[in-house]
Amino acid sequence: MQQNPSPTRVLVVDDDPTVAEVVAGYLGRAGFAVDRAADGPGALARAAARRPDLVVLDLMLPGMDGLEVCRALRDKGPVPVIMLTARGDEEDRILGLEIGADDYVTKPFSPRELVLRVESVLRRGRTGPRVPGPSGSGPGSGPGSGLGSDEVTHRAGITLDPLARRAAREGRELALTVREFDLLAFLLRHPGVAFTREELMREVWGWDFGDLSTVTVHVRRLRGKVEDDPAAPRLIQTVWGIGYRFDAPPETDDKAHGEERRDEGRGSGSDA
């Protein structure tokens, strides 16, 4: 008798029992298996006992805050993290992204939006079992997702394998978060094309709205992993007044393919 695959497991960490109950309820109805914790030590104990496929993590926790919990989770291995933050905590949100959070949702938030964010992050990362929910629905799916084919890409000394979710530079494997990997994959497939932050938010994150500092932070983190000198980047260039462009050195860049993909990368909704 064939067994059904285990449901995707989400760990919800929030010291507000009402918020935790509502979030867990919506995730449960969307088909996820949900664990709950009310503080940092409890979250780490839960994660150690049963590794979650994704963590919904409140930034403001008693004692051990969400940033510390995120760092500790990352030390144990890659796991997608969506942070819950207050609207006024922009610096903390940026810091959360810098230490490896894949996305964040500001309070007060729509539980349905949070479920869509969870599905989007899991879909992008291909983490764990199949993500529940309607096939092909939600943000980040369909032709607008912009992440291209499953072919291995080689450019500027970087090798990216989308099926294995692995990337390396000069033979050295890169430790990338889900969103960092997707951003690198998108830029590698569209060399020489300048994209606005709005376009990158739409094509990589799959969202038509959101805090654009998310893109800025991820570009900065990615530069720190692929550039020889992140302070003077050669690969991921800032195009002032526009956004960002991936420049491959001439000896490794296939100019013909770059020209063919220039229009393909923008799509009909370009606002550059």
PDB file of C-alpha atoms in Angstrom:
ATOM      1  CA  MET A   1       0.000   0.000   0.000  1.00  0.00           C
ATOM      2  CA  GLN A   2       1.508   3.322  -1.072  1.00  0.00           C
ATOM      3  CA  GLN A   3       1.863   5.876   1.693  1.00  0.00           C
ATOM      4  CA  ASN A   4       0.928   9.505   1.182  1.00  0.00           C
ATOM      5  CA  PRO A   5       3.825  11.974   1.450  1.00  0.00           C
ATOM      6  CA  SER A   6       4.194  13.785   4.743  1.00  0.00           C
ATOM      7  CA  PRO A   7       2.626  17.255   4.788  1.00  0.00           C
ATOM      8  CA  THR A   8       4.880  20.272   4.693  1.00  0.00           C
ATOM      9  CA  ARG A   9       5.669  21.270   8.276  1.00  0.00           C
ATOM     10  CA  VAL A  10       5.664  24.898   9.436  1.00  0.00           C
ATOM     11  CA  LEU A  11       6.870  26.048  12.850  1.00  0.00           C
ATOM     12  CA  VAL A  12       5.038  29.166  14.106  1.00  0.00           C
ATOM     13  CA  VAL A  13       6.922  31.099  16.802  1.00  0.00           C
ATOM     14  CA  ASP A  14       5.006  33.932  18.493  1.00  0.00           C
ATOM     15  CA  ASP A  15       4.498  34.812  22.155  1.00  0.00           C
ATOM     16  CA  ASP A  16       1.029  36.225  21.438  1.00  0.00           C
ATOM     17  CA  PRO A  17      -1.277  33.199  21.749  1.00  0.00           C
ATOM     18  CA  THR A  18      -4.016  34.855  19.694  1.00  0.00           C
ATOM     19  CA  VAL A  19      -1.701  35.591  16.761  1.00  0.00           C
ATOM     20  CA  ALA A  20      -0.166  32.121  16.958  1.00  0.00           C
ATOM     21  CA  GLU A  21      -3.602  30.466  17.031  1.00  0.00           C
ATOM     22  CA  VAL A  22      -4.902  32.451  14.047  1.00  0.00           C
ATOM     23  CA  VAL A  23      -1.756  31.850  11.964  1.00  0.00           C
ATOM     24  CA  ALA A  24      -1.694  28.149  12.845  1.00  0.00           C
ATOM     25  CA  GLY A  25      -5.388  27.860  11.956  1.00  0.00           C
ATOM     26  CA  TYR A  26      -4.994  29.393   8.511  1.00  0.00           C
ATOM     27  CA  LEU A  27      -1.888  27.334   7.759  1.00  0.00           C
ATOM     28  CA  GLY A  28      -3.633  24.176   8.937  1.00  0.00           C
ATOM     29  CA  ARG A  29      -6.614  24.821   6.678  1.00  0.00           C
ATOM     30  CA  ALA A  30      -4.193  25.372   3.769  1.00  0.00           C
ATOM     31  CA  GLY A  31      -2.896  21.831   4.271  1.00  0.00           C
ATOM     32  CA  PHE A  32       0.240  22.404   6.355  1.00  0.00           C
ATOM     33  CA  ALA A  33       1.227  20.537   9.487  1.00  0.00           C
ATOM     34  CA  VAL A  34       1.855  23.187  12.138  1.00  0.00           C
ATOM     35  CA  ASP A  35       4.024  23.183  15.270  1.00  0.00           C
ATOM     36  CA  ARG A  36       3.934  26.106  17.706  1.00  0.00           C
ATOM     37  CA  ALA A  37       6.371  27.696  20.143  1.00  0.00           C
ATOM     38  CA  ALA A  38       5.990  30.772  22.345  1.00  0.00           C
ATOM     39  CA  ASP A  39       9.659  31.719  22.788  1.00  0.00           C
ATOM     40  CA  GLY A  40      13.142  31.244  21.368  1.00  0.00           C
ATOM     41  CA  PRO A  41      14.311  28.250  23.433  1.00  0.00           C
ATOM     42  CA  GLY A  42      11.006  26.506  22.749  1.00  0.00           C
ATOM     43  CA  ALA A  43      11.376  27.164  19.021  1.00  0.00           C
ATOM     44  CA  LEU A  44      14.897  25.714  18.936  1.00  0.00           C
ATOM     45  CA  ALA A  45      13.766  22.664  20.915  1.00  0.00           C
ATOM     46  CA  ARG A  46      10.866  22.085  18.513  1.00  0.00           C
ATOM     47  CA  ALA A  47      13.142  22.501  15.486  1.00  0.00           C
ATOM     48  CA  ALA A  48      15.682  20.072  16.963  1.00  0.00           C
ATOM     49  CA  ALA A  49      13.005  17.467  17.667  1.00  0.00           C
ATOM     50  CA  ARG A  50      11.444  17.733  14.203  1.00  0.00           C
ATOM     51  CA  ARG A  51      13.067  19.836  11.508  1.00  0.00           C
ATOM     52  CA  PRO A  52      10.482  22.209   9.995  1.00  0.00           C
ATOM     53  CA  ASP A  53      10.253  22.948   6.278  1.00  0.00           C
ATOM     54  CA  LEU A  54       9.704  26.649   7.098  1.00  0.00           C
ATOM     55  CA  VAL A  55       9.585  28.861  10.188  1.00  0.00           C
ATOM     56  CA  VAL A  56       7.202  31.789  10.751  1.00  0.00           C
ATOM     57  CA  LEU A  57       9.128  33.754  13.367  1.00  0.00           C
ATOM     58  CA  ASP A  58       8.053  36.789  15.395  1.00  0.00           C
ATOM     59  CA  LEU A  59      10.861  39.323  15.684  1.00  0.00           C
ATOM     60  CA  MET A  60       9.904  40.516  19.179  1.00  0.00           C
ATOM     61  CA  LEU A  61      10.132  37.525  21.498  1.00  0.00           C
ATOM     62  CA  PRO A  62      10.781  37.574  25.259  1.00  0.00           C
ATOM     63  CA  GLY A  63      14.356  36.889  26.295  1.00  0.00           C
ATOM     64  CA  MET A  64      15.819  35.441  23.118  1.00  0.00           C
ATOM     65  CA  ASP A  65      14.579  37.614  20.248  1.00  0.00           C
ATOM     66  CA  GLY A  66      13.756  36.520  16.720  1.00  0.00           C
ATOM     67  CA  LEU A  67      17.125  37.594  15.335  1.00  0.00           C
ATOM     68  CA  GLU A  68      18.948  35.304  17.774  1.00  0.00           C
ATOM     69  CA  VAL A  69      16.568  32.461  16.974  1.00  0.00           C
ATOM     70  CA  CYS A  70      17.102  32.974  13.230  1.00  0.00           C
ATOM     71  CA  ARG A  71      20.884  32.865  13.663  1.00  0.00           C
ATOM     72  CA  ALA A  72      20.652  29.703  15.763  1.00  0.00           C
ATOM     73  CA  LEU A  73      18.380  28.006  13.226  1.00  0.00           C
ATOM     74  CA  ARG A  74      20.748  28.934  10.379  1.00  0.00           C
ATOM     75  CA  ASP A  75      23.683  27.477  12.316  1.00  0.00           C
ATOM     76  CA  LYS A  76      21.908  24.105  12.314  1.00  0.00           C
ATOM     77  CA  GLY A  77      21.282  24.119   8.549  1.00  0.00           C
ATOM     78  CA  PRO A  78      19.288  25.882   5.845  1.00  0.00           C
ATOM     79  CA  VAL A  79      15.617  26.462   6.592  1.00  0.00           C
ATOM     80  CA  PRO A  80      13.377  29.174   5.103  1.00  0.00           C
ATOM     81  CA  VAL A  81      12.333  31.843   7.613  1.00  0.00           C
ATOM     82  CA  ILE A  82       9.529  34.404   7.328  1.00  0.00           C
ATOM     83  CA  MET A  83       9.692  37.070  10.021  1.00  0.00           C
ATOM     84  CA  LEU A  84       6.729  38.846  11.589  1.00  0.00           C
ATOM     85  CA  THR A  85       7.615  42.448  12.441  1.00  0.00           C
ATOM     86  CA  ALA A  86       5.986  45.660  13.648  1.00  0.00           C
ATOM     87  CA  ARG A  87       5.563  48.412  11.075  1.00  0.00           C
ATOM     88  CA  GLY A  88       8.016  50.794  12.747  1.00  0.00           C
ATOM     89  CA  ASP A  89      10.903  48.339  12.990  1.00  0.00           C
ATOM     90  CA  GLU A  90      12.535  48.999   9.591  1.00  0.00           C
ATOM     91  CA  GLU A  91      16.099  48.638  10.901  1.00  0.00           C
ATOM     92  CA  ASP A  92      15.255  45.337  12.568  1.00  0.00           C
ATOM     93  CA  ARG A  93      13.549  44.085   9.398  1.00  0.00           C
ATOM     94  CA  ILE A  94      16.641  44.891   7.339  1.00  0.00           C
ATOM     95  CA  LEU A  95      18.858  43.217   9.934  1.00  0.00           C
ATOM     96  CA  GLY A  96      16.604  40.162   9.814  1.00  0.00           C
ATOM     97  CA  LEU A  97      17.031  39.955   6.045  1.00  0.00           C
ATOM     98  CA  GLU A  98      20.778  40.403   6.403  1.00  0.00           C
ATOM     99  CA  ILE A  99      21.113  37.446   8.760  1.00  0.00           C
ATOM    100  CA  GLY A 100      19.175  35.191   6.434  1.00  0.00           C
ATOM    101  CA  ALA A 101      15.405  35.653   6.702  1.00  0.00           C
ATOM    102  CA  ASP A 102      13.783  34.909   3.351  1.00  0.00           C
ATOM    103  CA  ASP A 103      10.822  37.239   3.713  1.00  0.00           C
ATOM    104  CA  TYR A 104       8.899  39.226   6.292  1.00  0.00           C
ATOM    105  CA  VAL A 105       5.325  40.306   6.950  1.00  0.00           C
ATOM    106  CA  THR A 106       4.477  43.430   8.942  1.00  0.00           C
ATOM    107  CA  LYS A 107       1.879  43.473  11.722  1.00  0.00           C
ATOM    108  CA  PRO A 108      -1.036  43.823  11.507  1.00  0.00           C
ATOM    109  CA  PHE A 109      -1.198  41.460   8.564  1.00  0.00           C
ATOM    110  CA  SER A 110      -3.697  39.397   6.638  1.00  0.00           C
ATOM    111  CA  PRO A 111      -3.393  35.696   7.562  1.00  0.00           C
ATOM    112  CA  ARG A 112      -4.288  34.842   3.961  1.00  0.00           C
ATOM    113  CA  GLU A 113      -1.383  36.966   2.739  1.00  0.00           C
ATOM    114  CA  LEU A 114       0.925  35.151   5.141  1.00  0.00           C
ATOM    115  CA  VAL A 115      -0.213  31.774   3.771  1.00  0.00           C
ATOM    116  CA  LEU A 116       0.553  33.009   0.237  1.00  0.00           C
ATOM    117  CA  ARG A 117       3.994  34.146   1.364  1.00  0.00           C
ATOM    118  CA  VAL A 118       4.664  30.757   2.936  1.00  0.00           C
ATOM    119  CA  GLU A 119       3.611  28.970  -0.251  1.00  0.00           C
ATOM    120  CA  SER A 120       5.723  31.350  -2.346  1.00  0.00           C
ATOM    121  CA  VAL A 121       8.911  30.821  -0.305  1.00  0.00           C
ATOM    122  CA  LEU A 122       8.445  27.041  -0.264  1.00  0.00           C
ATOM    123  CA  ARG A 123       7.665  26.922  -3.965  1.00  0.00           C
ATOM    124  CA  ARG A 124      10.814  28.887  -4.783  1.00  0.00           C
ATOM    125  CA  GLY A 125      13.013  26.814  -2.529  1.00  0.00           C
ATOM    126  CA  ARG A 126      11.487  23.448  -3.459  1.00  0.00           C
ATOM    127  CA  THR A 127      11.813  22.637   0.197  1.00  0.00           C
ATOM    128  CA  GLY A 128      10.339  19.413   1.533  1.00  0.00           C
ATOM    129  CA  PRO A 129       7.158  17.805   0.171  1.00  0.00           C
ATOM    130  CA  ARG A 130       4.839  19.380  -2.381  1.00  0.00           C
ATOM    131  CA  VAL A 131       3.433  22.697  -1.228  1.00  0.00           C
ATOM    132  CA  PRO A 132      -0.315  22.420  -0.604  1.00  0.00           C
ATOM    133  CA  GLY A 133      -2.690  24.739  -2.380  1.00  0.00           C
ATOM    134  CA  PRO A 134      -4.079  25.076  -5.914  1.00  0.00           C
ATOM    135  CA  SER A 135      -1.632  24.064  -8.613  1.00  0.00           C
ATOM    136  CA  GLY A 136       0.028  27.030 -10.264  1.00  0.00           C
ATOM    137  CA  SER A 137      -1.772  29.575  -8.086  1.00  0.00           C
ATOM    138  CA  GLY A 138      -0.357  32.281  -5.899  1.00  0.00           C
ATOM    139  CA  PRO A 139       2.559  34.658  -6.339  1.00  0.00           C
ATOM    140  CA  GLY A 140       5.747  33.537  -7.974  1.00  0.00           C
ATOM    141  CA  SER A 141       4.106  31.021 -10.288  1.00  0.00           C
ATOM    142  CA  GLY A 142       3.452  31.122 -14.001  1.00  0.00           C
ATOM    143  CA  PRO A 143       5.292  32.923 -16.762  1.00  0.00           C
ATOM    144  CA  GLY A 144       5.839  36.045 -14.715  1.00  0.00           C
ATOM    145  CA  SER A 145       8.062  34.328 -12.168  1.00  0.00           C
ATOM    146  CA  GLY A 146      11.064  34.928 -14.412  1.00  0.00           C
ATOM    147  CA  LEU A 147      13.378  32.258 -13.023  1.00  0.00           C
ATOM    148  CA  GLY A 148      13.901  30.564 -16.380  1.00  0.00           C
ATOM    149  CA  SER A 149      14.645  26.947 -17.219  1.00  0.00           C
ATOM    150  CA  ASP A 150      16.116  24.104 -15.190  1.00  0.00           C
ATOM    151  CA  GLU A 151      19.344  24.098 -17.213  1.00  0.00           C
ATOM    152  CA  VAL A 152      22.686  24.525 -15.451  1.00  0.00           C
ATOM    153  CA  THR A 153      24.057  28.029 -16.020  1.00  0.00           C
ATOM    154  CA  HIS A 154      27.767  28.899 -16.263  1.00  0.00           C
ATOM    155  CA  ARG A 155      28.778  32.540 -16.269  1.00  0.00           C
ATOM    156  CA  ALA A 156      31.559  34.724 -14.819  1.00  0.00           C
ATOM    157  CA  GLY A 157      33.068  31.779 -12.957  1.00  0.00           C
ATOM    158  CA  ILE A 158      29.700  30.967 -11.366  1.00  0.00           C
ATOM    159  CA  THR A 159      27.938  27.642 -11.884  1.00  0.00           C
ATOM    160  CA  LEU A 160      24.285  27.431 -10.928  1.00  0.00           C
ATOM    161  CA  ASP A 161      22.244  24.220 -10.902  1.00  0.00           C
ATOM    162  CA  PRO A 162      18.544  25.052 -10.336  1.00  0.00           C
ATOM    163  CA  LEU A 163      17.400  21.454  -9.910  1.00  0.00           C
ATOM    164  CA  ALA A 164      19.968  20.715  -7.203  1.00  0.00           C
ATOM    165  CA  ARG A 165      19.556  24.234  -5.779  1.00  0.00           C
ATOM    166  CA  ARG A 166      23.353  24.575  -5.710  1.00  0.00           C
ATOM    167  CA  ALA A 167      25.624  27.391  -6.799  1.00  0.00           C
ATOM    168  CA  ALA A 168      29.422  27.616  -6.836  1.00  0.00           C
ATOM    169  CA  ARG A 169      32.009  30.217  -7.751  1.00  0.00           C
ATOM    170  CA  GLU A 170      35.384  29.016  -9.031  1.00  0.00           C
ATOM    171  CA  GLY A 171      34.510  25.569  -7.706  1.00  0.00           C
ATOM    172  CA  ARG A 172      33.663  26.818  -4.205  1.00  0.00           C
ATOM    173  CA  GLU A 173      30.070  26.186  -3.164  1.00  0.00           C
ATOM    174  CA  LEU A 174      28.094  29.272  -2.167  1.00  0.00           C
ATOM    175  CA  ALA A 175      25.917  29.245   0.948  1.00  0.00           C
ATOM    176  CA  LEU A 176      22.827  31.037  -0.341  1.00  0.00           C
ATOM    177  CA  THR A 177      19.390  31.556   1.146  1.00  0.00           C
ATOM    178  CA  VAL A 178      16.308  30.762  -0.940  1.00  0.00           C
ATOM    179  CA  ARG A 179      15.893  34.338  -2.149  1.00  0.00           C
ATOM    180  CA  GLU A 180      19.620  34.882  -2.726  1.00  0.00           C
ATOM    181  CA  PHE A 181      19.683  31.799  -4.942  1.00  0.00           C
ATOM    182  CA  ASP A 182      16.648  32.963  -6.917  1.00  0.00           C
ATOM    183  CA  LEU A 183      18.084  36.462  -7.335  1.00  0.00           C
ATOM    184  CA  LEU A 184      21.407  35.092  -8.571  1.00  0.00           C
ATOM    185  CA  ALA A 185      19.637  32.692 -10.953  1.00  0.00           C
ATOM    186  CA  PHE A 186      17.581  35.507 -12.443  1.00  0.00           C
ATOM    187  CA  LEU A 187      20.541  37.851 -12.897  1.00  0.00           C
ATOM    188  CA  LEU A 188      22.729  35.123 -14.425  1.00  0.00           C
ATOM    189  CA  ARG A 189      20.074  34.372 -17.025  1.00  0.00           C
ATOM    190  CA  HIS A 190      19.770  38.012 -18.063  1.00  0.00           C
ATOM    191  CA  PRO A 191      23.305  39.406 -18.309  1.00  0.00           C
ATOM    192  CA  GLY A 192      23.671  43.004 -19.416  1.00  0.00           C
ATOM    193  CA  VAL A 193      20.039  43.880 -18.627  1.00  0.00           C
ATOM    194  CA  ALA A 194      19.341  46.631 -16.081  1.00  0.00           C
ATOM    195  CA  PHE A 195      16.364  45.851 -13.852  1.00  0.00           C
ATOM    196  CA  THR A 196      14.577  48.185 -11.479  1.00  0.00           C
ATOM    197  CA  ARG A 197      14.013  47.066  -7.917  1.00  0.00           C
ATOM    198  CA  GLU A 198      10.294  46.889  -8.710  1.00  0.00           C
ATOM    199  CA  GLU A 199      11.009  44.482 -11.563  1.00  0.00           C
ATOM    200  CA  LEU A 200      13.227  42.321  -9.370  1.00  0.00           C
ATOM    201  CA  MET A 201      10.584  42.288  -6.646  1.00  0.00           C
ATOM    202  CA  ARG A 202       8.032  41.087  -9.182  1.00  0.00           C
ATOM    203  CA  GLU A 203      10.219  38.596 -11.074  1.00  0.00           C
ATOM    204  CA  VAL A 204      12.209  37.090  -8.175  1.00  0.00           C
ATOM    205  CA  TRP A 205       9.868  37.492  -5.198  1.00  0.00           C
ATOM    206  CA  GLY A 206       6.697  37.138  -7.261  1.00  0.00           C
ATOM    207  CA  TRP A 207       5.066  40.179  -5.678  1.00  0.00           C
ATOM    208  CA  ASP A 208       3.732  43.398  -7.194  1.00  0.00           C
ATOM    209  CA  PHE A 209       4.097  45.179  -3.847  1.00  0.00           C
ATOM    210  CA  GLY A 210       6.469  45.184  -0.919  1.00  0.00           C
ATOM    211  CA  ASP A 211       9.292  47.085   0.765  1.00  0.00           C
ATOM    212  CA  LEU A 212      11.939  47.624  -1.917  1.00  0.00           C
ATOM    213  CA  SER A 213      14.675  47.664   0.723  1.00  0.00           C
ATOM    214  CA  THR A 214      14.235  43.873   0.645  1.00  0.00           C
ATOM    215  CA  VAL A 215      15.802  43.867  -2.820  1.00  0.00           C
ATOM    216  CA  THR A 216      18.580  46.241  -1.750  1.00  0.00           C
ATOM    217  CA  VAL A 217      19.519  44.069   1.224  1.00  0.00           C
ATOM    218  CA  HIS A 218      19.559  40.871  -0.831  1.00  0.00           C
ATOM    219  CA  VAL A 219      21.742  42.468  -3.501  1.00  0.00           C
ATOM    220  CA  ARG A 220      24.182  43.552  -0.795  1.00  0.00           C
ATOM    221  CA  ARG A 221      24.232  40.064   0.725  1.00  0.00           C
ATOM    222  CA  LEU A 222      24.685  38.443  -2.667  1.00  0.00           C
ATOM    223  CA  ARG A 223      27.591  40.744  -3.520  1.00  0.00           C
ATOM    224  CA  GLY A 224      29.258  39.636  -0.312  1.00  0.00           C
ATOM    225  CA  LYS A 225      29.201  36.058  -1.580  1.00  0.00           C
ATOM    226  CA  VAL A 226      30.028  36.391  -5.299  1.00  0.00           C
ATOM    227  CA  GLU A 227      32.225  39.497  -5.566  1.00  0.00           C
ATOM    228  CA  ASP A 228      35.996  39.609  -4.954  1.00  0.00           C
ATOM    229  CA  ASP A 229      35.486  43.040  -3.373  1.00  0.00           C
ATOM    230  CA  PRO A 230      31.849  43.700  -2.417  1.00  0.00           C
ATOM    231  CA  ALA A 231      32.655  47.391  -1.870  1.00  0.00           C
ATOM    232  CA  ALA A 232      33.740  47.655  -5.520  1.00  0.00           C
ATOM    233  CA  PRO A 233      31.492  45.124  -7.285  1.00  0.00           C
ATOM    234  CA  ARG A 234      32.372  43.977 -10.805  1.00  0.00           C
ATOM    235  CA  LEU A 235      29.527  41.525 -11.419  1.00  0.00           C
ATOM    236  CA  ILE A 236      26.384  43.017  -9.853  1.00  0.00           C
ATOM    237  CA  GLN A 237      26.474  46.659 -10.848  1.00  0.00           C
ATOM    238  CA  THR A 238      24.331  49.494  -9.528  1.00  0.00           C
ATOM    239  CA  VAL A 239      22.737  51.402 -12.404  1.00  0.00           C
ATOM    240  CA  TRP A 240      22.034  54.800 -10.869  1.00  0.00           C
ATOM    241  CA  GLY A 241      18.452  55.917 -11.259  1.00  0.00           C
ATOM    242  CA  ILE A 242      17.450  52.445 -12.512  1.00  0.00           C
ATOM    243  CA  GLY A 243      18.454  49.497 -10.326  1.00  0.00           C
ATOM    244  CA  TYR A 244      20.913  46.657 -10.898  1.00  0.00           C
ATOM    245  CA  ARG A 245      22.617  44.858 -13.777  1.00  0.00           C
ATOM    246  CA  PHE A 246      24.710  41.668 -13.954  1.00  0.00           C
ATOM    247  CA  ASP A 247      27.918  42.233 -15.952  1.00  0.00           C
ATOM    248  CA  ALA A 248      29.815  39.109 -16.971  1.00  0.00           C
ATOM    249  CA  PRO A 249      33.460  39.599 -18.036  1.00  0.00           C
ATOM    250  CA  PRO A 250      33.817  39.550 -21.861  1.00  0.00           C
ATOM    251  CA  GLU A 251      35.773  36.301 -21.926  1.00  0.00           C
ATOM    252  CA  THR A 252      32.956  34.392 -20.187  1.00  0.00           C
ATOM    253  CA  ASP A 253      29.878  36.214 -21.441  1.00  0.00           C
ATOM    254  CA  ASP A 254      27.973  34.878 -24.423  1.00  0.00           C
ATOM    255  CA  LYS A 255      26.996  38.191 -25.993  1.00  0.00           C
ATOM    256  CA  ALA A 256      24.653  36.653 -28.531  1.00  0.00           C
ATOM    257  CA  HIS A 257      22.623  34.948 -25.822  1.00  0.00           C
ATOM    258  CA  GLY A 258      22.665  38.119 -23.768  1.00  0.00           C
ATOM    259  CA  GLU A 259      21.097  40.095 -26.615  1.00  0.00           C
ATOM    260  CA  GLU A 260      18.482  37.412 -27.254  1.00  0.00           C
ATOM    261  CA  ARG A 261      17.448  37.478 -23.593  1.00  0.00           C
ATOM    262  CA  ARG A 262      17.378  41.256 -23.207  1.00  0.00           C
ATOM    263  CA  ASP A 263      13.752  41.602 -24.245  1.00  0.00           C
ATOM    264  CA  GLU A 264      12.808  38.225 -22.784  1.00  0.00           C
ATOM    265  CA  GLY A 265      13.911  39.276 -19.314  1.00  0.00           C
ATOM    266  CA  ARG A 266      11.683  42.332 -19.159  1.00  0.00           C
ATOM    267  CA  GLY A 267       8.279  41.032 -20.153  1.00  0.00           C
ATOM    268  CA  SER A 268       5.391  43.256 -21.125  1.00  0.00           C
ATOM    269  CA  GLY A 269       5.007  44.805 -17.671  1.00  0.00           C
ATOM    270  CA  SER A 270       8.401  46.562 -17.526  1.00  0.00           C
ATOM    271  CA  ASP A 271       8.276  49.915 -15.808  1.00  0.00           C
ATOM    272  CA  ALA A 272      11.918  50.898 -16.284  1.00  0.00           C
TER     273      ALA A 272
END
